[in-house]
CSV table of C-alpha atoms and ligand atoms in Angstrom, one decimal:
chain,number,residue,atom,x,y,z
X,1,MET,CA,44.2,109.9,62.6
X,2,ASN,CA,47.5,110.6,64.3
X,3,ILE,CA,50.3,108.1,63.7
X,4,GLY,CA,53.3,107.7,66.0
X,5,VAL,CA,56.4,106.2,64.4
X,6,LEU,CA,59.4,104.8,66.3
X,7,GLY,CA,62.3,105.8,64.0
X,8,GLY,CA,62.6,108.7,61.6
X,9,GLY,CA,64.6,107.4,58.7
X,10,GLN,CA,63.7,106.9,55.0
X,11,LEU,CA,61.1,104.2,55.8
X,12,ALA,CA,59.3,106.5,58.2
X,13,ARG,CA,59.6,109.3,55.6
X,14,MET,CA,58.0,107.3,52.8
X,15,MET,CA,55.3,106.1,55.2
X,16,ALA,CA,54.4,109.7,56.0
X,17,GLN,CA,54.5,110.7,52.3
X,18,ALA,CA,52.0,107.9,51.6
X,19,GLY,CA,49.9,108.9,54.6
X,20,SER,CA,49.2,112.4,53.5
X,21,SER,CA,46.7,111.2,50.8
X,22,LEU,CA,44.9,109.3,53.6
X,23,GLY,CA,44.7,112.5,55.7
X,24,LEU,CA,47.0,111.1,58.4
X,25,SER,CA,49.4,113.1,60.6
X,26,PHE,CA,52.7,111.9,61.9
X,27,MET,CA,55.0,112.2,64.9
X,28,PHE,CA,58.4,110.5,64.9
X,29,LEU,CA,60.3,109.5,68.0
X,30,CYS,CA,63.9,109.3,66.8
X,31,PRO,CA,67.2,110.2,68.6
X,32,ASP,CA,68.9,111.3,65.3
X,33,SER,CA,68.8,115.1,65.1
X,34,HIS,CA,69.0,114.8,61.2
X,35,ALA,CA,66.0,112.4,61.0
X,36,CYS,CA,65.1,112.5,57.3
X,37,ALA,CA,61.4,112.0,58.1
X,38,ALA,CA,61.3,115.2,60.2
X,39,PRO,CA,59.9,117.5,57.4
X,40,TYR,CA,56.8,115.3,57.2
X,41,GLY,CA,55.6,115.5,60.8
X,42,GLU,CA,56.6,116.5,64.3
X,43,HIS,CA,60.0,115.2,65.3
X,44,LEU,CA,60.5,114.2,68.9
X,45,CYS,CA,64.3,114.2,69.0
X,46,ALA,CA,65.1,112.2,72.1
X,47,PRO,CA,66.5,108.9,73.1
X,48,TYR,CA,64.0,106.1,72.9
X,49,GLU,CA,64.1,105.7,76.7
X,50,ASP,CA,63.1,109.3,77.3
X,51,LYS,CA,59.9,109.1,79.4
X,52,ARG,CA,58.6,112.6,78.6
X,53,ALA,CA,59.0,112.0,74.9
X,54,GLN,CA,57.1,108.7,75.2
X,55,GLU,CA,54.3,110.3,77.2
X,56,HIS,CA,54.0,113.0,74.5
X,57,LEU,CA,53.8,110.4,71.8
X,58,VAL,CA,51.2,108.4,73.6
X,59,LYS,CA,49.0,111.4,74.3
X,60,TRP,CA,49.1,112.6,70.7
X,61,ALA,CA,49.0,109.4,68.7
X,62,ASP,CA,46.0,107.2,67.9
X,63,VAL,CA,48.2,104.3,66.9
X,64,VAL,CA,52.0,103.6,67.0
X,65,THR,CA,54.1,101.6,64.6
X,66,TYR,CA,57.9,101.3,63.9
X,67,GLU,CA,60.1,101.5,60.9
X,68,PHE,CA,62.8,99.0,62.0
X,69,GLU,CA,63.2,96.1,64.3
X,70,ASN,CA,66.3,97.3,66.2
X,71,ILE,CA,64.4,99.4,68.7
X,72,PRO,CA,64.3,98.5,72.4
X,73,LEU,CA,61.7,95.8,72.9
X,74,SER,CA,60.9,97.2,76.3
X,75,LEU,CA,59.8,100.4,74.7
X,76,VAL,CA,57.4,98.6,72.3
X,77,GLU,CA,56.1,96.6,75.2
X,78,SER,CA,55.6,99.6,77.4
X,79,LEU,CA,53.9,101.7,74.6
X,80,GLN,CA,51.6,98.8,73.7
X,81,ARG,CA,50.2,98.7,77.3
X,82,GLN,CA,49.1,102.3,76.7
X,83,ILE,CA,48.1,102.7,73.1
X,84,PRO,CA,47.3,100.5,70.0
X,85,LEU,CA,50.6,99.4,68.4
X,86,HIS,CA,51.3,97.3,65.4
X,87,PRO,CA,53.0,94.9,64.7
X,88,ALA,CA,52.6,93.7,68.3
X,89,SER,CA,55.6,93.4,70.7
X,90,SER,CA,55.1,89.6,70.9
X,91,ILE,CA,55.8,89.5,67.1
X,92,LEU,CA,58.8,91.8,67.4
X,93,SER,CA,60.3,89.7,70.1
X,94,VAL,CA,60.2,86.7,67.8
X,95,VAL,CA,61.4,88.2,64.5
X,96,ARG,CA,64.1,90.5,65.8
X,97,ASP,CA,66.0,87.5,67.1
X,98,ARG,CA,67.3,85.1,64.5
X,99,LEU,CA,66.9,82.0,66.8
X,100,PRO,CA,63.2,82.2,67.7
X,101,GLU,CA,62.6,83.4,64.1
X,102,LYS,CA,64.2,80.3,62.6
X,103,LEU,CA,62.4,78.1,65.2
X,104,LEU,CA,59.1,79.7,64.1
X,105,PHE,CA,59.8,78.7,60.5
X,106,HIS,CA,60.5,75.2,61.5
X,107,THR,CA,57.3,75.0,63.6
X,108,LEU,CA,55.4,76.1,60.5
X,109,GLY,CA,57.2,73.5,58.3
X,110,ILE,CA,59.0,76.2,56.3
X,111,PRO,CA,62.5,75.0,55.4
X,112,THR,CA,65.6,77.1,56.2
X,113,VAL,CA,69.3,76.6,55.7
X,114,ASN,CA,71.0,74.3,58.2
X,115,PHE,CA,71.8,76.3,61.4
X,116,ALA,CA,72.8,76.1,65.0
X,117,PRO,CA,72.7,78.6,67.9
X,118,VAL,CA,76.2,79.4,69.4
X,119,ASP,CA,77.2,81.5,72.4
X,120,SER,CA,80.9,80.7,72.8
X,121,LEU,CA,83.8,79.9,70.6
X,122,GLU,CA,83.8,76.3,71.9
X,123,LYS,CA,80.1,75.9,70.8
X,124,LEU,CA,80.9,77.4,67.4
X,125,ILE,CA,83.8,74.9,66.9
X,126,ASN,CA,81.5,72.0,67.8
X,127,ALA,CA,78.6,73.3,65.7
X,128,MET,CA,80.8,73.4,62.6
X,129,GLU,CA,81.1,69.6,62.6
X,130,ASP,CA,77.4,69.5,61.6
X,131,ILE,CA,77.1,72.8,59.7
X,132,GLY,CA,80.3,72.4,57.5
X,133,PHE,CA,82.2,75.0,55.6
X,134,PRO,CA,81.5,77.5,54.1
X,135,ALA,CA,79.2,79.0,56.6
X,136,VAL,CA,78.1,82.4,57.9
X,137,LEU,CA,78.1,83.5,61.6
X,138,LYS,CA,75.3,86.1,62.4
X,139,ASN,CA,74.5,88.0,65.5
X,140,ARG,CA,71.0,86.9,66.7
X,141,THR,CA,69.9,90.5,67.1
X,142,GLN,CA,70.8,94.0,65.9
X,143,GLY,CA,72.1,93.0,62.5
X,144,TYR,CA,71.1,94.7,59.3
X,145,ASP,CA,72.6,95.2,55.8
X,146,GLY,CA,75.1,92.4,56.5
X,147,LYS,CA,76.3,94.0,59.8
X,148,GLY,CA,77.2,91.7,62.7
X,149,GLN,CA,78.1,88.8,60.3
X,150,ALA,CA,81.3,87.0,59.5
X,151,LEU,CA,82.0,84.5,56.7
X,152,LEU,CA,83.6,81.2,57.8
X,153,ARG,CA,85.6,79.6,55.0
X,154,LYS,CA,87.8,77.2,57.0
X,155,GLU,CA,88.7,76.1,60.6
X,156,ILE,CA,91.2,78.9,60.9
X,157,ASP,CA,88.6,81.6,60.5
X,158,LEU,CA,86.6,80.7,63.6
X,159,SER,CA,88.4,82.5,66.3
X,160,ALA,CA,88.7,85.8,64.3
X,161,ALA,CA,85.1,85.5,63.3
X,162,TRP,CA,83.9,85.1,66.8
X,163,GLU,CA,85.8,88.3,67.7
X,164,GLU,CA,84.4,90.0,64.7
X,165,VAL,CA,80.8,89.4,65.7
X,166,GLY,CA,81.6,90.8,69.2
X,167,LYS,CA,81.3,87.4,71.0
X,168,ALA,CA,77.5,88.0,71.2
X,169,PRO,CA,74.9,85.3,70.9
X,170,CYS,CA,74.8,84.1,67.3
X,171,ILE,CA,73.5,81.6,64.9
X,172,VAL,CA,75.8,79.9,62.5
X,173,GLU,CA,74.3,78.7,59.2
X,174,SER,CA,75.4,76.9,56.1
X,175,MET,CA,76.3,79.1,53.2
X,176,VAL,CA,73.9,78.1,50.4
X,177,GLU,CA,74.5,78.5,46.7
X,178,PHE,CA,71.2,80.0,45.8
X,179,ARG,CA,69.8,80.4,42.4
X,180,ARG,CA,68.0,83.6,43.3
X,181,GLU,CA,67.2,85.8,46.4
X,182,LEU,CA,63.5,86.7,46.6
X,183,SER,CA,61.2,88.5,48.9
X,184,ILE,CA,57.5,88.6,49.2
X,185,ILE,CA,55.7,91.5,50.8
X,186,ALA,CA,52.2,91.3,52.2
X,187,ALA,CA,49.8,93.3,54.3
X,188,ARG,CA,47.3,91.9,56.8
X,189,ASN,CA,44.7,93.8,58.8
X,190,GLN,CA,42.9,93.1,62.1
X,191,ASN,CA,40.1,91.1,60.3
X,192,GLY,CA,42.8,88.8,58.9
X,193,ASP,CA,42.3,90.2,55.3
X,194,MET,CA,45.5,90.0,53.3
X,195,VAL,CA,47.0,91.4,50.1
X,196,PHE,CA,50.2,90.4,48.4
X,197,TYR,CA,52.7,92.0,46.1
X,198,PRO,CA,54.5,90.1,43.3
X,199,VAL,CA,57.8,88.6,44.5
X,200,SER,CA,60.8,90.8,44.2
X,201,GLU,CA,64.1,89.3,42.9
X,202,ASN,CA,66.8,90.9,45.0
X,203,HIS,CA,70.5,91.4,44.2
X,204,HIS,CA,72.9,92.2,47.0
X,205,ARG,CA,76.6,93.3,47.1
X,206,ASP,CA,78.5,93.2,50.4
X,207,GLY,CA,75.3,92.2,52.2
X,208,ILE,CA,73.5,95.3,51.1
X,209,LEU,CA,70.5,95.3,48.7
X,210,ARG,CA,71.4,97.0,45.4
X,211,LEU,CA,68.7,96.0,43.0
X,212,SER,CA,65.1,94.7,43.3
X,213,ILE,CA,63.1,93.5,40.3
X,214,SER,CA,59.4,93.1,40.6
X,215,ARG,CA,58.6,89.7,39.1
X,216,GLU,CA,54.9,89.6,38.1
X,217,ASP,CA,53.8,86.0,37.5
X,218,ASP,CA,57.0,84.5,38.9
X,219,PRO,CA,57.1,80.7,39.1
X,220,MET,CA,57.8,81.0,42.9
X,221,GLN,CA,54.9,83.4,43.7
X,222,VAL,CA,52.5,80.7,44.8
X,223,ARG,CA,55.0,79.0,47.2
X,224,ALA,CA,56.2,82.3,48.6
X,225,LYS,CA,52.6,83.5,49.2
X,226,ALA,CA,51.8,80.2,51.0
X,227,LYS,CA,54.7,80.8,53.4
X,228,ILE,CA,53.9,84.4,54.3
X,229,ILE,CA,50.3,83.5,54.8
X,230,SER,CA,51.2,80.8,57.3
X,231,ILE,CA,53.6,83.2,59.2
X,232,MET,CA,51.2,86.1,59.3
X,233,ASP,CA,48.2,84.0,60.4
X,234,ASN,CA,50.3,82.2,63.0
X,235,LEU,CA,51.4,85.6,64.5
X,236,ASP,CA,48.0,87.2,64.0
X,237,TYR,CA,50.0,89.9,62.3
X,238,VAL,CA,48.8,93.4,61.6
X,239,GLY,CA,50.7,95.6,59.1
X,240,VAL,CA,53.1,95.0,56.3
X,241,MET,CA,55.6,92.2,56.5
X,242,ALA,CA,58.5,91.1,54.2
X,243,LEU,CA,59.7,87.6,54.0
X,244,GLU,CA,63.2,87.1,52.5
X,245,LEU,CA,63.8,83.8,50.8
X,246,PHE,CA,66.6,81.9,49.1
X,247,GLN,CA,65.7,79.9,46.0
X,248,VAL,CA,67.8,76.8,45.9
X,249,GLY,CA,66.9,74.7,42.8
X,250,ASP,CA,63.1,74.8,43.0
X,251,GLN,CA,62.9,75.0,46.8
X,252,LEU,CA,62.4,78.2,48.8
X,253,LEU,CA,64.2,78.5,52.1
X,254,ALA,CA,63.2,81.2,54.5
X,255,ASN,CA,66.0,83.6,55.5
X,256,GLU,CA,64.3,86.2,57.6
X,257,VAL,CA,61.2,88.2,58.2
X,258,ALA,CA,61.1,92.0,58.4
X,259,PRO,CA,58.1,93.2,60.5
X,260,ARG,CA,57.8,96.4,58.6
X,261,VAL,CA,57.9,98.0,55.1
X,262,HIS,CA,60.9,96.8,53.2
X,263,ASN,CA,63.5,98.1,50.8
X,264,SER,CA,62.7,95.5,48.2
X,265,GLY,CA,59.1,96.9,48.1
X,266,HIS,CA,60.0,100.5,47.2
X,267,TRP,CA,59.0,100.0,43.6
X,268,THR,CA,55.4,99.7,44.8
X,269,ILE,CA,55.3,103.5,45.2
X,270,GLU,CA,55.2,104.1,41.5
X,271,ALA,CA,54.2,100.7,40.1
X,272,ALA,CA,51.5,99.2,42.3
X,273,GLU,CA,48.0,100.6,42.7
X,274,THR,CA,48.6,100.9,46.4
X,275,SER,CA,52.1,101.2,47.8
X,276,GLN,CA,53.5,99.0,50.6
X,277,PHE,CA,53.6,102.2,52.7
X,278,GLU,CA,50.0,103.0,52.2
X,279,ASN,CA,48.9,99.4,52.8
X,280,HIS,CA,50.9,99.4,56.1
X,281,LEU,CA,49.1,102.5,57.2
X,282,ARG,CA,45.7,101.1,56.1
X,283,ALA,CA,46.4,97.9,58.0
X,284,ILE,CA,47.3,99.6,61.3
X,285,CYS,CA,44.5,102.1,61.0
X,286,GLY,CA,41.8,99.5,60.4
X,287,LEU,CA,41.1,100.7,56.9
X,288,PRO,CA,40.4,98.4,54.0
X,289,LEU,CA,43.6,97.2,52.3
X,290,GLY,CA,44.3,98.6,48.8
X,291,GLU,CA,44.8,96.8,45.5
X,292,THR,CA,48.3,95.6,44.9
X,293,SER,CA,48.2,95.0,41.1
X,294,SER,CA,50.7,96.7,38.8
X,295,ALA,CA,50.4,97.1,35.1
X,296,GLN,CA,54.0,97.9,34.3
X,297,THR,CA,57.4,96.2,34.5
X,298,SER,CA,59.4,97.7,37.4
X,299,ALA,CA,62.7,97.6,39.1
X,300,MET,CA,64.4,99.6,41.9
X,301,VAL,CA,68.0,100.6,42.3
X,302,ASN,CA,69.4,101.8,45.6
X,303,LEU,CA,71.7,104.8,45.7
X,304,ILE,CA,74.3,103.8,48.2
X,305,GLY,CA,77.2,106.0,49.4
X,306,ARG,CA,76.9,108.4,46.4
X,307,LEU,CA,74.4,110.7,44.7
X,308,PRO,CA,74.5,110.5,41.0
X,309,VAL,CA,73.9,113.7,38.9
X,310,GLU,CA,70.1,114.2,39.0
X,311,ALA,CA,69.8,115.3,35.4
X,312,GLU,CA,71.5,112.1,34.2
X,313,ILE,CA,68.9,110.0,36.1
X,314,ARG,CA,66.1,112.1,34.8
X,315,ASN,CA,67.3,111.5,31.2
X,316,ILE,CA,66.3,107.8,31.6
X,317,PRO,CA,62.7,107.4,30.6
X,318,GLY,CA,60.5,105.9,33.3
X,319,ALA,CA,63.0,106.7,36.1
X,320,SER,CA,61.5,108.1,39.4
X,321,LEU,CA,64.1,109.5,41.7
X,322,HIS,CA,63.8,109.5,45.5
X,323,PHE,CA,66.5,111.4,47.5
X,324,TYR,CA,66.2,110.9,51.3
X,325,ASP,CA,67.9,114.2,52.3
X,326,LYS,CA,70.6,112.3,54.1
X,327,SER,CA,74.3,113.2,54.0
X,328,VAL,CA,76.4,110.9,51.8
X,329,LYS,CA,78.5,108.4,53.7
X,330,THR,CA,80.1,105.1,52.6
X,331,GLY,CA,77.6,102.3,52.6
X,332,ARG,CA,74.7,104.6,53.5
X,333,LYS,CA,71.4,104.4,51.6
X,334,VAL,CA,70.8,108.0,50.4
X,335,GLY,CA,68.1,107.4,47.9
X,336,HIS,CA,66.6,105.1,45.3
X,337,VAL,CA,65.4,105.1,41.8
X,338,THR,CA,62.4,103.2,40.5
X,339,LEU,CA,62.2,102.3,36.8
X,340,THR,CA,58.7,101.6,35.4
X,341,SER,CA,57.7,101.1,31.9
X,342,ASP,CA,55.7,99.0,29.5
X,343,CYS,CA,58.5,99.2,26.9
X,344,SER,CA,60.1,96.0,25.4
X,345,PRO,CA,62.3,93.7,27.6
X,346,GLU,CA,65.3,94.7,25.5
X,347,GLU,CA,64.7,98.4,26.0
X,348,PHE,CA,64.0,97.9,29.8
X,349,ASP,CA,67.3,96.1,30.1
X,350,LEU,CA,69.1,99.0,28.4
X,351,ARG,CA,67.5,101.6,30.7
X,352,LEU,CA,68.2,99.5,33.8
X,353,ALA,CA,71.8,99.1,32.7
X,354,ALA,CA,72.2,102.9,32.3
X,355,LEU,CA,70.6,103.4,35.8
X,356,LEU,CA,72.9,100.8,37.4
X,357,GLN,CA,75.9,102.4,35.9
X,358,LEU,CA,74.9,105.8,37.3
X,359,ALA,CA,74.4,104.1,40.7
X,360,GLY,CA,77.9,102.7,40.6
X,361,GLU,CA,76.8,99.1,40.1
X,362,ALA,CA,79.0,98.2,37.1
X,363,GLU,CA,78.8,94.4,37.6
X,364,LEU,CA,75.0,94.4,37.7
X,365,ALA,CA,74.9,96.8,34.7
X,366,GLY,CA,76.6,94.1,32.6
X,367,ARG,CA,73.7,91.7,33.0
X,368,LYS,CA,70.3,91.2,31.4
X,369,PHE,CA,67.3,90.8,33.7
X,370,PHE,CA,64.4,90.9,31.3
X,371,ASN,CA,65.5,89.8,27.9
X,372,SER,CA,66.4,86.2,29.0
X,373,THR,CA,64.9,82.8,29.2
X,374,PRO,CA,61.9,82.8,31.6
X,375,LEU,CA,61.9,80.3,34.5
X,376,THR,CA,59.3,77.5,34.4
X,377,GLN,CA,56.2,77.6,36.6
X,378,CYS,CA,56.3,75.8,40.0
X,379,PRO,CA,53.0,75.0,41.8
W,1,AMP,P1,70.8,88.7,56.1
W,1,AMP,O1,71.2,89.8,57.0
W,1,AMP,O2,70.5,87.4,56.7
W,1,AMP,O3,69.6,89.1,55.2
W,1,AMP,O4,72.0,88.5,55.1
W,1,AMP,C1,72.4,89.5,54.1
W,1,AMP,C2,72.7,88.9,52.8
W,1,AMP,O5,73.9,88.0,52.9
W,1,AMP,C3,71.6,88.0,52.2
W,1,AMP,O6,70.7,88.8,51.5
W,1,AMP,C4,72.4,87.1,51.3
W,1,AMP,O7,72.8,87.8,50.1
W,1,AMP,C5,73.7,86.8,52.1
W,1,AMP,N1,73.5,85.6,52.9
W,1,AMP,C6,73.0,85.6,54.2
W,1,AMP,N2,72.9,84.4,54.7
W,1,AMP,C7,73.3,83.5,53.7
W,1,AMP,C8,73.4,82.1,53.6
W,1,AMP,N3,73.2,81.3,54.6
W,1,AMP,N4,73.9,81.6,52.4
W,1,AMP,C9,74.2,82.4,51.4
W,1,AMP,N5,74.1,83.8,51.4
W,1,AMP,C10,73.7,84.3,52.6
């Protein structure tokens, strides 16, 4: 089968790498002349709006998907009228905008942080009476990796924050003191069959994911799974979805949904029987979904704004290195490393600390993630 992908970054690249074992071919529509997925298929280097490129893609592909949500909705709607496309444009229109996304959570009885929509400084000032400080102001659309967000500590911050987010429609939400950040990734096909990965425990710095730890048998797994089932069923979703969650005490609050493969699931390439990338392709191609079980402990560290010396990473037992062939730029994800092993928790912590040091994450490198008291089970 021929798969058309909107976008040509590292997620498209890893999708195509996974697709080769399924005998799939790829074409990427991506305006970036340095699209890092390009070596794995045909690259249509054109603006998303380019009609000839769209026609070419539709003629060639059997099914179209996308690697990120910040693509023009009108393009997805138009392609969907001509060719099978997953996840559907009606889903993208909900989850690419933080307001309908939060309203969906509420309709489904899934708790979130306290929030309010705002589209002027005056409305922001009024909303803060209910939301309270500290809070975070977020653009409703086009945000990723903490972009389009401003922290609100006190009254005096409001005007500058409103400027900072470009005076675009936003939501303002309470800043929560979470115990952990988690995500759950699942795949669903057209028959409504679903598979689930163990939750990932995620650690961010400056709004960017730095470390994901796969938590097999996590006390929050059952609750996280129930939430993603209700969202996917409600949307009649086809493909892989990630649901990002804040754990506050023993409660899980939904933060956002990614209608695509997700950075916190990169560890599945080495550690799960079927990776998130392969399961996404299976779902959109109407193939049976693959097993998600994993036998080993695993964690993933992002390489952001720097490339460590390859030999030093390769010295760490169980480390698998992925470079994305992207030029190094401050704050840019240029690769990741997955650590998998069935070694002792003490040894895993040591290896992970060495890896985090090489990735420039000194603060995280000083912590223990495996050799510590386990959390108790929650139904
Ligand atoms: P987001 O773009 O919504 O995923 O936010 C990026 C990161 O900022 C999250 O992964 C959290 O680490 C942090 N963050 C976002 N919203 C909140 C919030 N309401 N309370 C606390 N931390 C937040």
